[in-house]
PDB file of C-alpha atoms in Angstrom:
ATOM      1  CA  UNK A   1     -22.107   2.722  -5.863  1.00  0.00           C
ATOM      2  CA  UNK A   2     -20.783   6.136  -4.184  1.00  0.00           C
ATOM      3  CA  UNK A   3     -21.567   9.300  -6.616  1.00  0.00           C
ATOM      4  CA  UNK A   4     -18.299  11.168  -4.956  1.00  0.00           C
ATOM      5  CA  UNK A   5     -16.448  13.088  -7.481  1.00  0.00           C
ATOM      6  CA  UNK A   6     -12.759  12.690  -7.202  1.00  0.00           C
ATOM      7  CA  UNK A   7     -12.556  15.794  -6.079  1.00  0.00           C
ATOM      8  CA  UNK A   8     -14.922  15.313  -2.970  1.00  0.00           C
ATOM      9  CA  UNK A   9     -12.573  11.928  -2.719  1.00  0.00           C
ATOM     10  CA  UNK A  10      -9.334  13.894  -2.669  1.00  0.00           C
ATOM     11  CA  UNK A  11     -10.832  16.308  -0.410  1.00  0.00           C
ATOM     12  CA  UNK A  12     -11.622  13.597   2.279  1.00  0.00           C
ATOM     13  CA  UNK A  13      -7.847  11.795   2.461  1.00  0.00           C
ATOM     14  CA  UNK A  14      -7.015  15.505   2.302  1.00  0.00           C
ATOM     15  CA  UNK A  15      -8.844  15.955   5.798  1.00  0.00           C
ATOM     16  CA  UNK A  16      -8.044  12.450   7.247  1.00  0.00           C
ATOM     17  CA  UNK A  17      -4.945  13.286   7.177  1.00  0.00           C
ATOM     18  CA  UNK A  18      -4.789  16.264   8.952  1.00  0.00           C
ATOM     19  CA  UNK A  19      -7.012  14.577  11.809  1.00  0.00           C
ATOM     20  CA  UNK A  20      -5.570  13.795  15.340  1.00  0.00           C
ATOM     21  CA  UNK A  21      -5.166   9.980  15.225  1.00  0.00           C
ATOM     22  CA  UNK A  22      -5.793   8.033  17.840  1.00  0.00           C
ATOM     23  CA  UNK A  23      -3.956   4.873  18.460  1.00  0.00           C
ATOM     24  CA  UNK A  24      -6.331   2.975  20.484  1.00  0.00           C
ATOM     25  CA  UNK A  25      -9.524   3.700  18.364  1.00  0.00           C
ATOM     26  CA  UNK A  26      -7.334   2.457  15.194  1.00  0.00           C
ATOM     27  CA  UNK A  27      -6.121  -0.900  16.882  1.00  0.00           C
ATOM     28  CA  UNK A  28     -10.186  -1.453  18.102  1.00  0.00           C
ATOM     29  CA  UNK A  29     -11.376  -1.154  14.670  1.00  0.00           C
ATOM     30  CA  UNK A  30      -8.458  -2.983  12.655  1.00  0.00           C
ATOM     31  CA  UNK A  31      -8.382  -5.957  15.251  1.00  0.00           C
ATOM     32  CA  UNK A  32     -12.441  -5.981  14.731  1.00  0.00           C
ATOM     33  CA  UNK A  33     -12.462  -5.595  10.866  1.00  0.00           C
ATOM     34  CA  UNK A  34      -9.305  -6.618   9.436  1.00  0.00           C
ATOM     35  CA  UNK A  35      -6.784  -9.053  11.419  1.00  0.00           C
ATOM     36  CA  UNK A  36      -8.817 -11.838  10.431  1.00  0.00           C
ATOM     37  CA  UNK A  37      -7.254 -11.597   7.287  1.00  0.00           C
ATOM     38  CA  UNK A  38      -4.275  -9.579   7.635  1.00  0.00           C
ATOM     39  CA  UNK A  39      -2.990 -11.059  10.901  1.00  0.00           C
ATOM     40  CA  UNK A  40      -3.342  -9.932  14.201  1.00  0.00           C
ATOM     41  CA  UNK A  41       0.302  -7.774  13.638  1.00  0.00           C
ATOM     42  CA  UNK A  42      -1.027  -6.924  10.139  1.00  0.00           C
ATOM     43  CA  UNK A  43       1.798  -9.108   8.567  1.00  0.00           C
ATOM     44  CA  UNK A  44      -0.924 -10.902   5.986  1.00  0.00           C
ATOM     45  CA  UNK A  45      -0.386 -14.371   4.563  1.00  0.00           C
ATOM     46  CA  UNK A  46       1.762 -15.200   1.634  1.00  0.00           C
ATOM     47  CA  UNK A  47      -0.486 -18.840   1.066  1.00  0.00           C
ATOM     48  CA  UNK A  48      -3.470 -16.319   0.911  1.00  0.00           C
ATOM     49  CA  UNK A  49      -1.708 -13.693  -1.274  1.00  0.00           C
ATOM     50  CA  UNK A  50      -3.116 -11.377   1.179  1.00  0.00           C
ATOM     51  CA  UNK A  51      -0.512  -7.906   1.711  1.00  0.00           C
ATOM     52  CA  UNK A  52       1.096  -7.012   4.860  1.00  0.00           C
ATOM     53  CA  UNK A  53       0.033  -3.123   6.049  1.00  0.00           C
ATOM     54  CA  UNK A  54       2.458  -3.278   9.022  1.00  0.00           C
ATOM     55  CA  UNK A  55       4.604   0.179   8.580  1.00  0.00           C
ATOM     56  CA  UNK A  56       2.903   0.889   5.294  1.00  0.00           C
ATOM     57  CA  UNK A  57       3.114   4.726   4.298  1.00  0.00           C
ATOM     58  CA  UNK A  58      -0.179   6.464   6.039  1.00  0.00           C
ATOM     59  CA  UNK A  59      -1.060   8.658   3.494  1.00  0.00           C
ATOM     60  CA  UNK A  60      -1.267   5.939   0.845  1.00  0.00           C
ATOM     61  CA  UNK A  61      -3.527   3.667   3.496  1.00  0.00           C
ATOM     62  CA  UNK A  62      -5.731   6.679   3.361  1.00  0.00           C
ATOM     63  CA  UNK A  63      -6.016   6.883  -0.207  1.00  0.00           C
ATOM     64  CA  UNK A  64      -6.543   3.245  -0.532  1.00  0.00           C
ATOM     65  CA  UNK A  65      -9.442   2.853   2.019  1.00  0.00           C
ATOM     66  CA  UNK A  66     -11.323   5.923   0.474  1.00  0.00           C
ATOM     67  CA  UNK A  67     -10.680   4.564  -2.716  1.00  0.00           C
ATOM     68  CA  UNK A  68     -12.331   1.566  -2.211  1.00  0.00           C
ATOM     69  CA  UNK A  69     -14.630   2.606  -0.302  1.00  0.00           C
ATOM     70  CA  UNK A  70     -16.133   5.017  -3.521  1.00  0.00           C
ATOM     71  CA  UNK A  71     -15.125   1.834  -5.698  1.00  0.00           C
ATOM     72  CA  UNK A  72     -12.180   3.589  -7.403  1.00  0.00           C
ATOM     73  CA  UNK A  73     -10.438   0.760  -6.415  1.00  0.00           C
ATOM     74  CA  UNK A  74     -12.298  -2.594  -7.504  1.00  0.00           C
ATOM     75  CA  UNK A  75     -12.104  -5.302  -4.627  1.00  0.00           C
ATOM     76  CA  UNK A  76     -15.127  -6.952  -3.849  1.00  0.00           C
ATOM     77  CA  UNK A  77     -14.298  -8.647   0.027  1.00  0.00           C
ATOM     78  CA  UNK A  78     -12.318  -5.182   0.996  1.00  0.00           C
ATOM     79  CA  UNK A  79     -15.516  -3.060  -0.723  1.00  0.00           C
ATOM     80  CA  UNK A  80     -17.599  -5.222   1.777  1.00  0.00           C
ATOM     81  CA  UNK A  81     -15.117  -5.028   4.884  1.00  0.00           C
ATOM     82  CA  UNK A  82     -14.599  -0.888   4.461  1.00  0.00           C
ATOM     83  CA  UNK A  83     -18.170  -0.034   3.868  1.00  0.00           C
ATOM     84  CA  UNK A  84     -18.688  -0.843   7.585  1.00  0.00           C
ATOM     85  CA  UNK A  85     -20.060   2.449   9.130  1.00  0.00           C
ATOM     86  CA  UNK A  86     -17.579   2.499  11.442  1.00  0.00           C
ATOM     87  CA  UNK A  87     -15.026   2.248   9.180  1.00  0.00           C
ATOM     88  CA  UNK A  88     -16.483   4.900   6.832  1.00  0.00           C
ATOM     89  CA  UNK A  89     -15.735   8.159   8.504  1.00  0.00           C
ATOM     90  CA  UNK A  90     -12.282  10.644   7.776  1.00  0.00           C
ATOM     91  CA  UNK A  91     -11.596  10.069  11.697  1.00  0.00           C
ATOM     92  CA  UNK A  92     -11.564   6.193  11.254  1.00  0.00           C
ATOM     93  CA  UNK A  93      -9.122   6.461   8.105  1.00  0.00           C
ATOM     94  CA  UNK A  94      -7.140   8.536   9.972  1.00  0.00           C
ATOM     95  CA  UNK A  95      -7.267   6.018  13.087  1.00  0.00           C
ATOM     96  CA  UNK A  96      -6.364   2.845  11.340  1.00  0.00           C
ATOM     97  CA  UNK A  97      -3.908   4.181   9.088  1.00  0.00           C
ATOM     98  CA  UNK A  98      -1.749   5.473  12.143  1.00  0.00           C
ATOM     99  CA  UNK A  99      -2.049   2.440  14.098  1.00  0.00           C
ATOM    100  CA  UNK A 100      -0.955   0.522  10.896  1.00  0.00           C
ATOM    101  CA  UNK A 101       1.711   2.924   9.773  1.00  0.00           C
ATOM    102  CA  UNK A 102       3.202   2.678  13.634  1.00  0.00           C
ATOM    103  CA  UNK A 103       3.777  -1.490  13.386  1.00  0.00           C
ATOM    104  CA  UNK A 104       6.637  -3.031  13.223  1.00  0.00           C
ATOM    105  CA  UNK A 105       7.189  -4.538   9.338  1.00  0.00           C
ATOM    106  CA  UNK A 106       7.918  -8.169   8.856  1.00  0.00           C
ATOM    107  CA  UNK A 107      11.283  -9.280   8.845  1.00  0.00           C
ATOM    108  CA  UNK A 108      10.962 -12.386   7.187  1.00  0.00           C
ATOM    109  CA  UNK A 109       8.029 -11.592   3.860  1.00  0.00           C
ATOM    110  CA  UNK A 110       7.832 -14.596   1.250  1.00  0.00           C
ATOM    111  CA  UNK A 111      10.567 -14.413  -1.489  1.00  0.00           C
ATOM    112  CA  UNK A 112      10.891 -15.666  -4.750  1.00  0.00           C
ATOM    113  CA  UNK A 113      13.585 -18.476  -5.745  1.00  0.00           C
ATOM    114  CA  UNK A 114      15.878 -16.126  -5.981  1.00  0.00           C
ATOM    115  CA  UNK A 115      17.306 -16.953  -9.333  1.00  0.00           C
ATOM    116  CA  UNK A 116      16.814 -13.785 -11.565  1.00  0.00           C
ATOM    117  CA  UNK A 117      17.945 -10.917  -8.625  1.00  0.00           C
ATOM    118  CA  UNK A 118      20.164  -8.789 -10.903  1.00  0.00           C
ATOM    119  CA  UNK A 119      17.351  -8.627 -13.406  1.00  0.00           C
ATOM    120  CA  UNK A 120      14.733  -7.695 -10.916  1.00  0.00           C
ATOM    121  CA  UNK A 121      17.390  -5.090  -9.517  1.00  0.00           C
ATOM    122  CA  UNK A 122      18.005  -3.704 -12.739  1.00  0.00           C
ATOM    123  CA  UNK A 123      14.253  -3.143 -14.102  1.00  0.00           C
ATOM    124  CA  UNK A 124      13.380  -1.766 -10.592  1.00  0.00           C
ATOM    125  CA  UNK A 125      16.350   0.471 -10.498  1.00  0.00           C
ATOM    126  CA  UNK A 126      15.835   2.124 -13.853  1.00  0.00           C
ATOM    127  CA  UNK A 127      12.478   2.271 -14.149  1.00  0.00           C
ATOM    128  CA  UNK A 128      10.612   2.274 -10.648  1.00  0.00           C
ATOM    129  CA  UNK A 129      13.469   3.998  -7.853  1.00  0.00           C
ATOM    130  CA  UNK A 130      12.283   7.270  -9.645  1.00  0.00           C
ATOM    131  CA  UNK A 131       8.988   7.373  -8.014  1.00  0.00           C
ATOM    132  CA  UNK A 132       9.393   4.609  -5.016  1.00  0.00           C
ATOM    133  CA  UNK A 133      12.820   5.521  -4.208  1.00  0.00           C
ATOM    134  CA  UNK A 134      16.189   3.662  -4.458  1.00  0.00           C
ATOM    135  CA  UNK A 135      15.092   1.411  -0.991  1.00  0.00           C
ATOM    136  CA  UNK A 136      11.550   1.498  -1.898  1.00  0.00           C
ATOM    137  CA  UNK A 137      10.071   3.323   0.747  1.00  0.00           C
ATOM    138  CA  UNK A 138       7.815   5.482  -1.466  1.00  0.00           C
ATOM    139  CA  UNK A 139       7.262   8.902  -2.089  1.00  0.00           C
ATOM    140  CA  UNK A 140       7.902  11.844   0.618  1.00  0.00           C
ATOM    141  CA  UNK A 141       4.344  12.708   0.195  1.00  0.00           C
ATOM    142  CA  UNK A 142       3.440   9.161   1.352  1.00  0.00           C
ATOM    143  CA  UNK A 143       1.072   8.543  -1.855  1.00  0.00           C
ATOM    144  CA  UNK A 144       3.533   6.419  -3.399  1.00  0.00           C
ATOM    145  CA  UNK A 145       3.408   2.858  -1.490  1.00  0.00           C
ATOM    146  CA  UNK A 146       6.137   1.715   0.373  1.00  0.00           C
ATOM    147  CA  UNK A 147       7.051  -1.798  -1.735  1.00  0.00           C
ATOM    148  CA  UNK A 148       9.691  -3.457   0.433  1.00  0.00           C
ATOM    149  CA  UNK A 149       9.152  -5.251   3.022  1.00  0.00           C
ATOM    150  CA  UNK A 150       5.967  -7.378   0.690  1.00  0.00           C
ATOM    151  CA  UNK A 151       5.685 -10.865   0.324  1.00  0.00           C
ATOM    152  CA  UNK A 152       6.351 -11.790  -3.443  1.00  0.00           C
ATOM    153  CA  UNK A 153       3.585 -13.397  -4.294  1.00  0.00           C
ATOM    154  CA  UNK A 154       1.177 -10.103  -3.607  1.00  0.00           C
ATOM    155  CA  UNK A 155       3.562  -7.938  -5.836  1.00  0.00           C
ATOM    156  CA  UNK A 156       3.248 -10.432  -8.518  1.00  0.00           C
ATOM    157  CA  UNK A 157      -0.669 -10.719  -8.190  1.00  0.00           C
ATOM    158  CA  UNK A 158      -0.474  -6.518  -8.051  1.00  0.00           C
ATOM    159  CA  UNK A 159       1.249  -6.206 -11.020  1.00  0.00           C
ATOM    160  CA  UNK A 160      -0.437  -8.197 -13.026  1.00  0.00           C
ATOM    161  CA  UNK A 161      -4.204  -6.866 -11.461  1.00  0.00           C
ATOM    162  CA  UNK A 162      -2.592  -3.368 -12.768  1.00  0.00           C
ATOM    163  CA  UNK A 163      -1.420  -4.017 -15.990  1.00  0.00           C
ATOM    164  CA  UNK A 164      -5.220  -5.663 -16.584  1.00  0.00           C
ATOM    165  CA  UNK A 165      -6.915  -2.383 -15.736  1.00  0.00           C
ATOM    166  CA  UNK A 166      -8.287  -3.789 -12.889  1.00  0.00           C
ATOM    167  CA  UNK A 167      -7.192  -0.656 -10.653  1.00  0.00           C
ATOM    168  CA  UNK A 168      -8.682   2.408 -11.866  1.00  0.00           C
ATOM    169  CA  UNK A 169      -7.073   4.389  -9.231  1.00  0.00           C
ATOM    170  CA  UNK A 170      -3.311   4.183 -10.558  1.00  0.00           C
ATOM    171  CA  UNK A 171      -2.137   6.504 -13.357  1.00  0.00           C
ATOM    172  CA  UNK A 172      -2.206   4.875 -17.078  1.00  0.00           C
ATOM    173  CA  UNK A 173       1.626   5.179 -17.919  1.00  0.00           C
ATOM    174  CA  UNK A 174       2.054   3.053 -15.006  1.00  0.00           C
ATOM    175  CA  UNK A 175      -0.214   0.333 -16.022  1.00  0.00           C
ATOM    176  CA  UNK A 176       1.417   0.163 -19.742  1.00  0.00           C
ATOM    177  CA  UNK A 177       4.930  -0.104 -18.102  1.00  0.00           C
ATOM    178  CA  UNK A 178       3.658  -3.175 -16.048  1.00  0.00           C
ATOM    179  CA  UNK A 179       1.710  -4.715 -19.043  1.00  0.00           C
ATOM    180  CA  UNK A 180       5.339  -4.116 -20.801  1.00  0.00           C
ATOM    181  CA  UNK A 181       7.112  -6.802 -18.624  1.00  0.00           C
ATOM    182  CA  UNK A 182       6.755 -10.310 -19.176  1.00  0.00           C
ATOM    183  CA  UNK A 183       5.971 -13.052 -16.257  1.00  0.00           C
ATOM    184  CA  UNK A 184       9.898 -13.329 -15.569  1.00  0.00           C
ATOM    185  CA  UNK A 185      10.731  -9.999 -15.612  1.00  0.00           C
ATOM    186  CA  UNK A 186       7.832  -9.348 -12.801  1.00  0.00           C
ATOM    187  CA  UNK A 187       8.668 -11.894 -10.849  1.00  0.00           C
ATOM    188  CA  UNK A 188      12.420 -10.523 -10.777  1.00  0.00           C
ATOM    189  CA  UNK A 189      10.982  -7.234  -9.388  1.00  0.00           C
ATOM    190  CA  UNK A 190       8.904  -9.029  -6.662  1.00  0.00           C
ATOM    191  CA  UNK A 191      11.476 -10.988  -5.985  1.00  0.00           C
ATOM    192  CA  UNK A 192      13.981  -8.206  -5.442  1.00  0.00           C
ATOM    193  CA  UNK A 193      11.795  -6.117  -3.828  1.00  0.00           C
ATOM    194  CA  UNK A 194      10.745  -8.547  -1.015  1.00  0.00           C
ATOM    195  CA  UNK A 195      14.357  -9.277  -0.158  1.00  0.00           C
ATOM    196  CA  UNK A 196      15.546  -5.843   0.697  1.00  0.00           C
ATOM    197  CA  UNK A 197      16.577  -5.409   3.708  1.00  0.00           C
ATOM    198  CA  UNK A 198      18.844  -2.746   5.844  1.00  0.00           C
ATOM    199  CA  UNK A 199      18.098   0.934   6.949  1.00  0.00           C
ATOM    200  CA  UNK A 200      15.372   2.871   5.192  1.00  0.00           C
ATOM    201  CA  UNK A 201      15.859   7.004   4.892  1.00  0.00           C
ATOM    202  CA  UNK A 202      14.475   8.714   7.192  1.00  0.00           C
ATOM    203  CA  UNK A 203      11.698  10.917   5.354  1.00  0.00           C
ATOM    204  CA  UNK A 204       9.200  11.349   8.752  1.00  0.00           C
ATOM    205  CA  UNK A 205       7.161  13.809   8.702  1.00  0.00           C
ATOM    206  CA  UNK A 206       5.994  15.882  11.882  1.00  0.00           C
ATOM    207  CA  UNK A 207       2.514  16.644  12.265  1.00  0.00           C
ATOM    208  CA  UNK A 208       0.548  19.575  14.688  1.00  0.00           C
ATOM    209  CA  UNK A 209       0.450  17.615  17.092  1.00  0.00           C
ATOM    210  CA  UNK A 210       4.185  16.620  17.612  1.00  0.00           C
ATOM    211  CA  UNK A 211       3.880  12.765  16.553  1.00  0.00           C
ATOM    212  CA  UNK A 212       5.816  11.415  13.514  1.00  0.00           C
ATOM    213  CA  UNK A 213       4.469   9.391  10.682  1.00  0.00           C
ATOM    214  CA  UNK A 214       6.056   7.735   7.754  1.00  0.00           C
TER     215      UNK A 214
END
């Protein structure tokens, strides 16, 4: 296991993100590494329970690949696909997470039966819009994951993985909230969340080097 503090940890997304990134580099090493389970347009599999990354936030693709990489984040076939050398370095976080952050996001994720939407709507509303915003995009710093746009069975898995403790890299009010809610009121929330559809606000960001990322 990595001895990086989480400062040295914060340090490197700090510096991955303010790489150049380039596109074809982070299409190379995804296609090589990870569309054999994410997909070849990074839309994953809702049989598999596997996420889709297409137009995920950047910055929070960057904190998620150094966190598992230093095992902050606890998932043994990821741990084994990221600690690739290639796939190791600030420059390929910064490569990937472009390329991923720049594909289009699935227009049709899986959806729940769709029979508890105003109670899904209400819990996410009230007690999640504050930090992933009313269309949940995320936060304007990009930490905050995007949660639209998901198939419903990987929100369901993530909540319950969270409220478990088995994700040491999310903050501990957060976990308590989602041990708070019972299997139908999660469900609700995934269900809600992977049927939103319509315009997103625009929060882009510009970097130095005159591209845009989410």
């Amino acid at each position: 296991m990595s001895e990086a503090s989480p400062l040295s940890v914060d340090e490197k997304v700090r510096n991955a993100l303010q790489l150049d990134q380039k596109p074809a580099s982070g299409q190379k090493l995804y296609s090589t590494y990870c569309a054999q389970c994410h997909g070849p347009q990074a839309l994953g599999s809702a049989a598999k329970v596997i996420p889709s990354l297409a137009g995920q936030r950047r910055a929070y693709l960057v904190k998620q690949l150094s966190d598992l990489i230093e095992e902050e984040r606890s998932n043994r076939e990821m741990h084994a696909v990221v600690s690739q050398a290639e796939l190791s370095s600030e420059q390929a976080w910064a490569d990937v997470s472009g390329y991923l952050n720049s594909l289009p996001r699935t227009s049709f994720p899986q959806t729940g039966d769709g029979r508890s939407l105003e109670l899904g709507e209400a819990i996410f509303q009230e007690q999640c819009a504050s930090c992933h915003e009313e269309d949940g995009r995320g936060d304007d710093d990009g930490f905050i994951p995007s949660v639209r746009d998901q198939h419903c069975a990987y929100l369901v898995r993530q909540m319950r993985s969270i409220a478990s403790w088995h994700r040491l890299n999310v903050d501990a009010d957060l976990v308590r909230f989602l041990d708070s809610l019972d299997t139908e009121e999660a469900t609700a929330v995934a269900d809600y969340l992977s049927r939103m559809r319509g315009p997103v606000k625009n929060r882009d960001r510009m970097n130095s080097d005159g591209t845009v990322n989410d």
